[in-house]
Coordinates of C-alpha atoms in Angstrom, one line a residue:
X1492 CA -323.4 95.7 29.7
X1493 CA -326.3 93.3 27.2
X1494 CA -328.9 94.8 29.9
X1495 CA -327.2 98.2 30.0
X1496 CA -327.8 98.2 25.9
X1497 CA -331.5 97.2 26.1
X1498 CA -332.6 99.9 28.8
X1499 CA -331.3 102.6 27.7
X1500 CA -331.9 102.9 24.9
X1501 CA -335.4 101.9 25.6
X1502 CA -335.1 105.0 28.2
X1503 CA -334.3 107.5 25.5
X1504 CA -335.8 105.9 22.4
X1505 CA -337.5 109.4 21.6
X1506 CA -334.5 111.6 22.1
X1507 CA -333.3 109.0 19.6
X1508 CA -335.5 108.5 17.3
X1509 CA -335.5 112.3 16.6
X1510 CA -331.7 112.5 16.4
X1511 CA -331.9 110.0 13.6
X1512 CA -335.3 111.1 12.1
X1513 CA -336.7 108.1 12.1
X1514 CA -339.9 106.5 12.0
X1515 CA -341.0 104.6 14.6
X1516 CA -341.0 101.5 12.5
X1517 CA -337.3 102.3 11.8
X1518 CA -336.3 102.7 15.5
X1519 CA -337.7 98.6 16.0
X1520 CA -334.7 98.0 13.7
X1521 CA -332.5 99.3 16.4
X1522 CA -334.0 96.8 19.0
X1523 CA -334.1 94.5 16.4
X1524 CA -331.1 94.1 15.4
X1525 CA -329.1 94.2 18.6
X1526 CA -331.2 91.0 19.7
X1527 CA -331.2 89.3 16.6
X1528 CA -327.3 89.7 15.9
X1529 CA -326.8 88.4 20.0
X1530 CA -329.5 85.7 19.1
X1531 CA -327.3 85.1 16.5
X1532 CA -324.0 84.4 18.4
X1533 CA -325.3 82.0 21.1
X1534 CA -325.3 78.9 19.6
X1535 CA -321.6 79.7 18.4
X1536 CA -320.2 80.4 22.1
X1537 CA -319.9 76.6 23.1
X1538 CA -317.9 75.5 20.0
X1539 CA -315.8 79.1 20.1
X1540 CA -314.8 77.8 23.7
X1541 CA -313.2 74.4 22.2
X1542 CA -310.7 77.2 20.8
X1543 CA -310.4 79.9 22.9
X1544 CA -310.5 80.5 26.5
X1545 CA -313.7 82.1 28.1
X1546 CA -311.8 85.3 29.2
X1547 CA -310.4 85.6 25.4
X1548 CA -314.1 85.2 24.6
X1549 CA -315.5 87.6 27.0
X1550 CA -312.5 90.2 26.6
X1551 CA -313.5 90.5 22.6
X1552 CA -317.4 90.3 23.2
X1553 CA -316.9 93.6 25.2
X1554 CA -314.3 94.9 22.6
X1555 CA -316.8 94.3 19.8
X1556 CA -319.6 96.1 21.8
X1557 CA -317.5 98.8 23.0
X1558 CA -317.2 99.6 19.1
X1559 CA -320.1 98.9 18.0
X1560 CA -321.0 101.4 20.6
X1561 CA -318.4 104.1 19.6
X1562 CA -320.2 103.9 16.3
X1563 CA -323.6 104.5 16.9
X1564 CA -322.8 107.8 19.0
X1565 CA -321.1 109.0 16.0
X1566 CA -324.2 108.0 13.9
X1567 CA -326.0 110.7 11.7
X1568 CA -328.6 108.6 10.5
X1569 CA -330.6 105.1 10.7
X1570 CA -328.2 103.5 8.0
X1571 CA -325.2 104.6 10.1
X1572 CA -326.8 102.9 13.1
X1573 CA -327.6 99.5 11.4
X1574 CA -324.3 98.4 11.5
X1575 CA -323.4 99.9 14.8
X1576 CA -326.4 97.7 16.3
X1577 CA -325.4 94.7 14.8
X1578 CA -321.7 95.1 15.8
X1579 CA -323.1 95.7 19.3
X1580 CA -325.2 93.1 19.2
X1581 CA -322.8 90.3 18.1
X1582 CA -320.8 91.4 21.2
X1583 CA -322.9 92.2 24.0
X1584 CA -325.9 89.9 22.9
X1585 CA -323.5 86.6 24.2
X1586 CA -321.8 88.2 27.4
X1587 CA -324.7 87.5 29.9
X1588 CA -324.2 83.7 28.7
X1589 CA -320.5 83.5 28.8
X1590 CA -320.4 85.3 32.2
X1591 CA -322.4 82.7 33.3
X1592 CA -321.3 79.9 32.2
X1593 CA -317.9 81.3 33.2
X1594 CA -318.5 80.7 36.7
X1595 CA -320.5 78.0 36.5
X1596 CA -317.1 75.9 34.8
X1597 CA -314.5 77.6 37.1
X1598 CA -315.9 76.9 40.4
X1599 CA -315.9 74.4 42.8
X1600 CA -319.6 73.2 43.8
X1601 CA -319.3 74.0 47.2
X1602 CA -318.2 77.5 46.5
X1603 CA -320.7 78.3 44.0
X1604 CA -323.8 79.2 46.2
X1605 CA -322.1 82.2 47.7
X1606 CA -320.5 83.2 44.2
X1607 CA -324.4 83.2 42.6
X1608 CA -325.4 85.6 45.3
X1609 CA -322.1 87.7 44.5
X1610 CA -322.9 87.8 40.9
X1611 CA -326.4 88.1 41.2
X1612 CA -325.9 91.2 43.5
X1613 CA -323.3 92.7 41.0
X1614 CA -325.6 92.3 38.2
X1615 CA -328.7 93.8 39.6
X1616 CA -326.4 96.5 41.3
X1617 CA -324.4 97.2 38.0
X1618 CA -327.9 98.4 36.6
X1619 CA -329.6 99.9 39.6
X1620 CA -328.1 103.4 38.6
X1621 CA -328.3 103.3 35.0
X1622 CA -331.9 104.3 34.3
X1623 CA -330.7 107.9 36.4
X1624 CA -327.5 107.8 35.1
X1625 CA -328.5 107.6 31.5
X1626 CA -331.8 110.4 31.8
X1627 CA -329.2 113.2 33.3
X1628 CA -326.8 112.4 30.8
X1629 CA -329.3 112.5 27.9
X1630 CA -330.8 115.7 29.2
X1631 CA -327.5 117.6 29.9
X1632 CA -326.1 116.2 26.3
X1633 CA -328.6 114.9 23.9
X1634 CA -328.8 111.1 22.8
X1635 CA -325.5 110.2 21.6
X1636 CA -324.8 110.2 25.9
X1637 CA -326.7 107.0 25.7
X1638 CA -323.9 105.2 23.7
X1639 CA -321.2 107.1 25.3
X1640 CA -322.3 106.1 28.6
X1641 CA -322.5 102.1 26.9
X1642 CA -319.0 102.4 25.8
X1643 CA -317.5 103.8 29.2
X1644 CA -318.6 101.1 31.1
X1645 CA -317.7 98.6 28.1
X1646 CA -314.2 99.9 28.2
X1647 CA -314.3 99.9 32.7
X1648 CA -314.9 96.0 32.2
X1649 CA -312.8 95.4 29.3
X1650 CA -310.0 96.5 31.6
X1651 CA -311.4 94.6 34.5
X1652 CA -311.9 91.1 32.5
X1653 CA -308.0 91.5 31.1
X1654 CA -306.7 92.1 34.9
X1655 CA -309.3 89.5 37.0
X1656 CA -310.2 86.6 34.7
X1657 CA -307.9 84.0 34.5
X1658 CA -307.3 82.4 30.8
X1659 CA -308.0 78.8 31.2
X1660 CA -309.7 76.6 28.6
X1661 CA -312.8 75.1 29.8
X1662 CA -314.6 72.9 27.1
X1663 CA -311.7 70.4 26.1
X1664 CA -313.5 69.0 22.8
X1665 CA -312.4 68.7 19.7
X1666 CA -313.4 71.8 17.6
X1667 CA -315.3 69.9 15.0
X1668 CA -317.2 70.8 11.9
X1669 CA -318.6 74.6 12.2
X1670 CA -321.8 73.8 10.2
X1671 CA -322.2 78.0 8.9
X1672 CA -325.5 76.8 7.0
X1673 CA -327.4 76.3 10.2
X1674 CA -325.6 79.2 11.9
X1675 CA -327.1 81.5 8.8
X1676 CA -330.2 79.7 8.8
X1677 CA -330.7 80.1 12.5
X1678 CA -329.6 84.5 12.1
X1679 CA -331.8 84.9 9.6
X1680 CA -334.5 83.3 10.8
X1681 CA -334.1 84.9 14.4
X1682 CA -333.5 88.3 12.3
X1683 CA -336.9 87.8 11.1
X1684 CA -338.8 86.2 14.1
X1685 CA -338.0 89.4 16.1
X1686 CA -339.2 92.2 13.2
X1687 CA -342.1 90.2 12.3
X1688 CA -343.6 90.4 15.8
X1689 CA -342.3 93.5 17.1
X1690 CA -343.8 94.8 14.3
X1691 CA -347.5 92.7 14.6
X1692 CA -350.3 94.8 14.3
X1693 CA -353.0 92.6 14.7
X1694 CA -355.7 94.6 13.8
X1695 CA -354.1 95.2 10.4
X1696 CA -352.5 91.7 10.1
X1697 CA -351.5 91.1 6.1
X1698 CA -350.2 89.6 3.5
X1699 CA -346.7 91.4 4.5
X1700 CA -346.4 90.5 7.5
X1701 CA -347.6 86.9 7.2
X1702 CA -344.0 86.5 4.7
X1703 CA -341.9 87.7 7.1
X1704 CA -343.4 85.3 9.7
X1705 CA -343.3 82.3 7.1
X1706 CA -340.4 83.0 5.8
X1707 CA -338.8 82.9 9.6
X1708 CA -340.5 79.5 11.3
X1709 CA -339.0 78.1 7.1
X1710 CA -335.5 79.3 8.3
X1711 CA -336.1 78.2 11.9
X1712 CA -337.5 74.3 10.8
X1713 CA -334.7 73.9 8.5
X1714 CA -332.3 74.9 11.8
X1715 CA -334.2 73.0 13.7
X1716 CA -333.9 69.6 11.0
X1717 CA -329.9 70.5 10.8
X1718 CA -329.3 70.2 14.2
X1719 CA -331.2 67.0 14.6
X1720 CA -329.1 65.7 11.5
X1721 CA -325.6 66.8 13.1
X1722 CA -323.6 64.6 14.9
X1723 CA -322.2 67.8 16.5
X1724 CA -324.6 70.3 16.1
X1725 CA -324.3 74.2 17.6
X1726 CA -327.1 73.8 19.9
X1727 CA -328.0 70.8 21.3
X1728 CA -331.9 70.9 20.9
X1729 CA -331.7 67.4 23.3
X1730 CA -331.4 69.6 26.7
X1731 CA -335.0 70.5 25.9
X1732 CA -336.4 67.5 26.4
X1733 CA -336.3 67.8 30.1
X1734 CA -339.9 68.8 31.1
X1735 CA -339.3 70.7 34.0
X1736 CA -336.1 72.9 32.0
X1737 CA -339.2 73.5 29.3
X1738 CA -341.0 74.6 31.8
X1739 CA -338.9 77.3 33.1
X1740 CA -338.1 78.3 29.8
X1741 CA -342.1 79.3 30.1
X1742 CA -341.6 81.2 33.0
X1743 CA -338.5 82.8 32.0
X1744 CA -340.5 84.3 29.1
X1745 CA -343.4 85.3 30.9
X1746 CA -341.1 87.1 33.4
X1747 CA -339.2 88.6 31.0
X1748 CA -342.3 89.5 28.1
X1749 CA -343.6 91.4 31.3
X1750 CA -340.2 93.3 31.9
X1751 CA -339.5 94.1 28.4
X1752 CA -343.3 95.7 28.1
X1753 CA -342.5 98.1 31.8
X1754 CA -339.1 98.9 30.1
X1755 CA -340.5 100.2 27.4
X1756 CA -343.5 101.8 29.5
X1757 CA -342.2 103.7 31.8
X1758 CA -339.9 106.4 29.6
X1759 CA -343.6 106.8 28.0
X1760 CA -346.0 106.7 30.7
X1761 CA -344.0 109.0 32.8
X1762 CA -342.3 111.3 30.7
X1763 CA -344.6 111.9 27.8
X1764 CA -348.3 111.4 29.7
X1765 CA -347.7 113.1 33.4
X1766 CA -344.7 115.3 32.2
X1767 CA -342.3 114.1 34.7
X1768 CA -339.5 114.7 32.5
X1769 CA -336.5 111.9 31.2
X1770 CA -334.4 112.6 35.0
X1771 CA -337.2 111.7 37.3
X1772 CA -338.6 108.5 35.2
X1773 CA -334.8 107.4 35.1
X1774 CA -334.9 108.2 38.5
X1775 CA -337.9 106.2 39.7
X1776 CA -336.5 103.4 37.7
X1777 CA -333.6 103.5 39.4
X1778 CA -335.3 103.3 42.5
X1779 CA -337.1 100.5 42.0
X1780 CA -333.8 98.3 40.8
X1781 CA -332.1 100.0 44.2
X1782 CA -334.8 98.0 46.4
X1783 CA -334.0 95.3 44.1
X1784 CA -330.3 95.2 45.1
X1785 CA -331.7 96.6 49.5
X1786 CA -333.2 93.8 49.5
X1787 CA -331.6 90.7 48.3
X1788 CA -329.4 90.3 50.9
X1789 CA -332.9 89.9 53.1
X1790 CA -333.5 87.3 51.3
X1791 CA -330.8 85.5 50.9
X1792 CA -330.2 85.5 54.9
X1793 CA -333.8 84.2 55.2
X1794 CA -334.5 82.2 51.8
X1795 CA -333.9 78.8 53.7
X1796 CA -337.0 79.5 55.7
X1797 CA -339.4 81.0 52.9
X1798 CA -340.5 77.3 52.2
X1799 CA -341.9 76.4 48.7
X1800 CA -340.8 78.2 45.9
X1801 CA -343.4 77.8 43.8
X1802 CA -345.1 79.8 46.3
X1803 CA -342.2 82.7 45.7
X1804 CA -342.7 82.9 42.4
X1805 CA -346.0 83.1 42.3
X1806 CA -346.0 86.1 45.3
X1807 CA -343.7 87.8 42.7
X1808 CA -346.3 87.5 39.8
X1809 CA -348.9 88.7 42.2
X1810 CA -346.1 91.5 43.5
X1811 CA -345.9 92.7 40.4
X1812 CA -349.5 92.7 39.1
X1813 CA -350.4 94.5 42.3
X1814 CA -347.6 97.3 41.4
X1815 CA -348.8 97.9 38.4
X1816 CA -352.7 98.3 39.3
X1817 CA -351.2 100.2 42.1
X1818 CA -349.8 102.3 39.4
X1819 CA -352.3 102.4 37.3
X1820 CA -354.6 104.4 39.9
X1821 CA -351.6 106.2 41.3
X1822 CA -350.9 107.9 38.1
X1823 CA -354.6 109.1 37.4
X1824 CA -354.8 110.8 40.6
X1825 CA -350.8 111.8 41.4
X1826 CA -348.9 113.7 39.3
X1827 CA -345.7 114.3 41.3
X1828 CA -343.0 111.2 41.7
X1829 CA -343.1 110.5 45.5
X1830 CA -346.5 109.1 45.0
X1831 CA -345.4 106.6 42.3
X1832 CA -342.4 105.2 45.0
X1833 CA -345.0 102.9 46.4
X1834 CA -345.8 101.1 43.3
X1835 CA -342.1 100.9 42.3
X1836 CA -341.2 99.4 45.3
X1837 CA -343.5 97.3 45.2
X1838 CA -342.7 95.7 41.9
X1839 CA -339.2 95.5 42.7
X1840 CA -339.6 92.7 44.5
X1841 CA -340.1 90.6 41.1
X1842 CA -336.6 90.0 40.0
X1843 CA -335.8 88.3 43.9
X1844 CA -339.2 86.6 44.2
X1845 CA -339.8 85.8 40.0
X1846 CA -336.6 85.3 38.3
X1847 CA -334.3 84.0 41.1
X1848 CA -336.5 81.3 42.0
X1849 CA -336.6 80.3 38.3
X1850 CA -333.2 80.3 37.9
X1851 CA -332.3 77.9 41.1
X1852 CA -335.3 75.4 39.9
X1853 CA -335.0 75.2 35.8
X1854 CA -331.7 73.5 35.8
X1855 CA -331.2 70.7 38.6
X1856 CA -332.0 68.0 36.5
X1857 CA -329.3 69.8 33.2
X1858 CA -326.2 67.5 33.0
X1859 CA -323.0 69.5 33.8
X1860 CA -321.3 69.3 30.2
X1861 CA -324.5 70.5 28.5
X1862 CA -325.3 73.5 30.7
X1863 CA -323.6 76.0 28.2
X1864 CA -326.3 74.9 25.9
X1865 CA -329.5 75.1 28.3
X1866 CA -328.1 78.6 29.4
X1867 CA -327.7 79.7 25.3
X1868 CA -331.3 78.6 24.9
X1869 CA -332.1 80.3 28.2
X1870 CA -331.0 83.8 26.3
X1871 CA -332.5 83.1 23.5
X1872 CA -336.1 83.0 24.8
X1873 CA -334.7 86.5 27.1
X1874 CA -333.7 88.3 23.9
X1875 CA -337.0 87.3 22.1
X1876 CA -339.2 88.1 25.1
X1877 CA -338.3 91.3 25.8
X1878 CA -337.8 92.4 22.2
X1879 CA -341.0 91.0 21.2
X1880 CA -342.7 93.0 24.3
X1881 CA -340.8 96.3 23.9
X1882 CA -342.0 95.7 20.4
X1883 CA -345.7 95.0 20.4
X1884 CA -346.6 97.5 23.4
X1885 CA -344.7 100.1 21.2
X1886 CA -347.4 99.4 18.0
X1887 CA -350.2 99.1 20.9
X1888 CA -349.1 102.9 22.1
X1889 CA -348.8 104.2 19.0
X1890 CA -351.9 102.7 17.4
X1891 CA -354.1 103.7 20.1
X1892 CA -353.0 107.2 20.9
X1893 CA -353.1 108.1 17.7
X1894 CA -357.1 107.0 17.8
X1895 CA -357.8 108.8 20.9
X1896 CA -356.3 111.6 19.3
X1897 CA -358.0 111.4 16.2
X1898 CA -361.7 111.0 18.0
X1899 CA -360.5 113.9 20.5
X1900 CA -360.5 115.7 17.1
X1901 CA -363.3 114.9 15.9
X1902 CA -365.3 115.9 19.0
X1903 CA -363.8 119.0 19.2
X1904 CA -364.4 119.7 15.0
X1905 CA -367.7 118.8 16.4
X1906 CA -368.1 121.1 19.3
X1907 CA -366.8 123.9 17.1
X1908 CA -369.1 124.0 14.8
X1909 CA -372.1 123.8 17.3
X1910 CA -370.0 126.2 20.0
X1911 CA -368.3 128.7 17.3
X1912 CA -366.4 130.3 20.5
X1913 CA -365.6 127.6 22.6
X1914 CA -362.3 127.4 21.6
X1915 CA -361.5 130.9 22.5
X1916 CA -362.2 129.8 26.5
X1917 CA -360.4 126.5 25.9
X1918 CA -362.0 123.4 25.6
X1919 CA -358.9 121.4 26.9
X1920 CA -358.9 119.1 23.7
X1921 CA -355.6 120.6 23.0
X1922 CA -353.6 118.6 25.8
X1923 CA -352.9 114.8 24.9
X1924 CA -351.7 114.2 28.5
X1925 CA -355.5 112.2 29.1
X1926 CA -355.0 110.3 26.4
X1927 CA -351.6 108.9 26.7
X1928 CA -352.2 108.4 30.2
X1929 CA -355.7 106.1 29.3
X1930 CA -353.7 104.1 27.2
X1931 CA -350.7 103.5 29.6
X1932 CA -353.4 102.4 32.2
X1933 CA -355.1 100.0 30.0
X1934 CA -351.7 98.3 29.1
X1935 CA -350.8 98.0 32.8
X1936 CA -354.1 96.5 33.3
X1937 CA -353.3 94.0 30.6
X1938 CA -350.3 93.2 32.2
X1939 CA -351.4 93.0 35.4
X1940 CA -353.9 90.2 34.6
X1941 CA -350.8 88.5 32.7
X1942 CA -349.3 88.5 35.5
X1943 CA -352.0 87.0 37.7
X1944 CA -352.7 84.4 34.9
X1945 CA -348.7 83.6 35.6
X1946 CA -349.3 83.3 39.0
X1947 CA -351.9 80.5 39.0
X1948 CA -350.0 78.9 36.3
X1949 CA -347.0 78.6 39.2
X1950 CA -349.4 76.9 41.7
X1951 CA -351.0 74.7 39.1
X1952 CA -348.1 72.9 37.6
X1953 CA -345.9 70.6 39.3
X1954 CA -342.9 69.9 37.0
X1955 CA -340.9 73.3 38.5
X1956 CA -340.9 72.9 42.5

């Protein structure tokens, strides 16, 4: 459901943006605060579950988002979706943890292997078919699909997690002092954290900008002091200071600044530059998380023999830089979607190779009672990343196609006036399609080398093996 949130509306951010007239510095507000408000809740799951059981908690996570999402289809305009985002958020932002955590308390450790490939599977399969799902929907009934869609499948699990889960308490502490100033402290700061750099233009960096950043690391240190002062504080900062958990904390946000950026690129790159149109980018997202879901059960049949997996993780970086200079060429010579398959294949394999291999090395050395924390802080740096990606490839699109558009004008004012006629047999000027295409294929170059860089990064250090 959290990831469900995050991609589509990410896959039908124009549709929209124009439903709700806004501006594309209002629509980061609706990415904004969904992951700021789940940001928000993390550190309060571990001391909700010294009152309630997990289920109880899970049940009214997906209650909350379910309305939240209710809401925002019934949304006229931006200030109607505000609230609708942050309801959603405060829900759906901590399910991904509590899930988690969920199974990680209830069972036994020799069980647990095969129920982390089950769940991994489910998760990866639940999404496969949204991207698809969510494009025909839009298409056949404009953008309030996209929280209709949300809300079906919130109230499909709701019913599932009431039936299935069994209510058992699994953090027997006592409840404690709630400490709301560093809860606030740490929202707001988050709040601002996320706006400020979704929103970074580098290029015009000011005065404005430079307040909402200071005004959020103030709000973070005095979080940051608070906890270290509590006896009993909401997060426990301590689980940090294992070097190799710090360390995949790194890798979790490169893999996830790198997802966050494609999520967001896509939609545009297909749709809007080689006029695919919303079904078949949703479907050639799909079909990339299908090979996803094909293939892990390859791997886990074979994983025991794959050796190293520092070695794995760094094949995924290098899978997925190779996809995306795969797709860079592919797009500027291929038009139609069967040509683009390759690449998306291709990068599929970066969730079972990247993210998989991170998650079974950043937590061996976590003690069992603090795990609910290292997972929180795990989320956090998720949220951030891909917000903060989404965010600052969103300015780099809009920044730069509006130049290229601009100097397209200007050469064609200038051909004009020395060709009087030429626009009477078409100078081609007219069609943007060259110029959102150049600047999708510079950011996939960008990311491509990221994603190199995190591959020799994997091979270098020795704390994650």
């Amino acid at each position: 459901m959290d990831f469900w949130s995050s991609l589509s509306v990410l896959l039908s951010a124009e549709e929209i943006q124009a439903g709700m007239q806004a501006s594309p510095s209002d629509f980061l507000w609706i990415i904004t605060l969904y992951a700021g408000s789940g940001i928000a809740t993390l550190p309060l799951i571990e001391r909700a579950s010294r009152r309630w059981h997990y289920r109880n908690l899970i049940a009214s996570g997906i209650a909350l988002y379910l309305a939240g999402a209710l809401l925002a289809a019934m949304s006229s305009s931006l200030w109607l979706m505000i609230p609708a985002r942050i309801l959603q958020g405060i829900g759906g932002g901590g399910l991904f943890t509590m899930s988690r955590v969920y199974l990680q308390l209830v069972t036994p450790q020799s069980e647990r292997p095969a129920q982390l490939r089950a769940y991994i599977i489910g998760l990866l399969g639940g999404v496969a078919p949204l991207p698809w799902l969510t494009a025909a929907l839009v298409q056949a009934w404009g953008w309030r699909a996209t929280f209709l869609l949300q809300a079906a499948f919130a109230l499909l699990m709701l019913i599932t997690v009431l039936l299935k889960l069994r209510a058992e308490r699994h953090t027997p502490r006592s409840l404690g002092s709630l400490d709301w100033l560093t809860s606030l402290s740490f929202a707001l700061g988050m709040m601002l954290l996320l706006h400020g750099l979704e929103g970074l233009e580098l290029a015009r960096f000011g005065a404005g900008q430079l307040s909402v950043l200071s005004l959020a690391m103030a709000c973070l240190g005095f979080t940051i002091w608070r906890s270290r002062q509590h006896p009993d504080p909401l997060l426990r900062l301590n689980v940090l200071n294992g070097r190799r958990y710090l360390v995949g904390l790194g890798f979790y946000g490169l893999y996830y600044l790198v997802n966050g950026a494609t999520s967001y690129l896509y939609p545009r790159l297909f749709d809007q530059a080689l006029g695919l149109g919303l079904s078949a980018t949703g479907a050639l997202q799909s079909f990339s998380a299908i090979v996803t879901v094909v293939c892990l059960p390859l791997y886990f049949r074979f994983a025991s023999r794959l050796g190293d997996r520092r070695r794995l993780i760094a094949w995924g970086f290098a899978c997925a830089g190779a996809g995306m200079l795969w797709l860079c060429f592919a797009v500027g010579h291929e038009a139609s979607w069967p040509g683009l398959l390759g690449p998306m294949a291709l990068k599929a394999l970066f969730p079972i190779l990247g993210v998989i291999q991170i998650a079974g090395l950043t937590y061996t050395e976590v003690p069992h009672e603090d795990f609910s924390h290292a997972y929180a802080l795990k989320n956090i740096v998720r949220l951030i990343a891909s917000a903060f990606s989404a965010g600052l490839i969103s300015q780099y699109w809009l920044i730069n196609v509006s130049r290229c558009r601009e100097e397209a004008l200007l050469q064609c004012t200038h051909i004009s006036k020395q060709m009087p006629f030429a626009s009477v047999f078409g100078s081609g000027t007219s069609d943007h399609t060259p110029i959102t295409l150049q600047v999708g294929q510079e950011i996939f170059i960008v990311l491509a080398f990221v994603c190199v860089l995190g591959a020799a990064f994997v091979l270098i250090q020795k704390r994650l093996r």
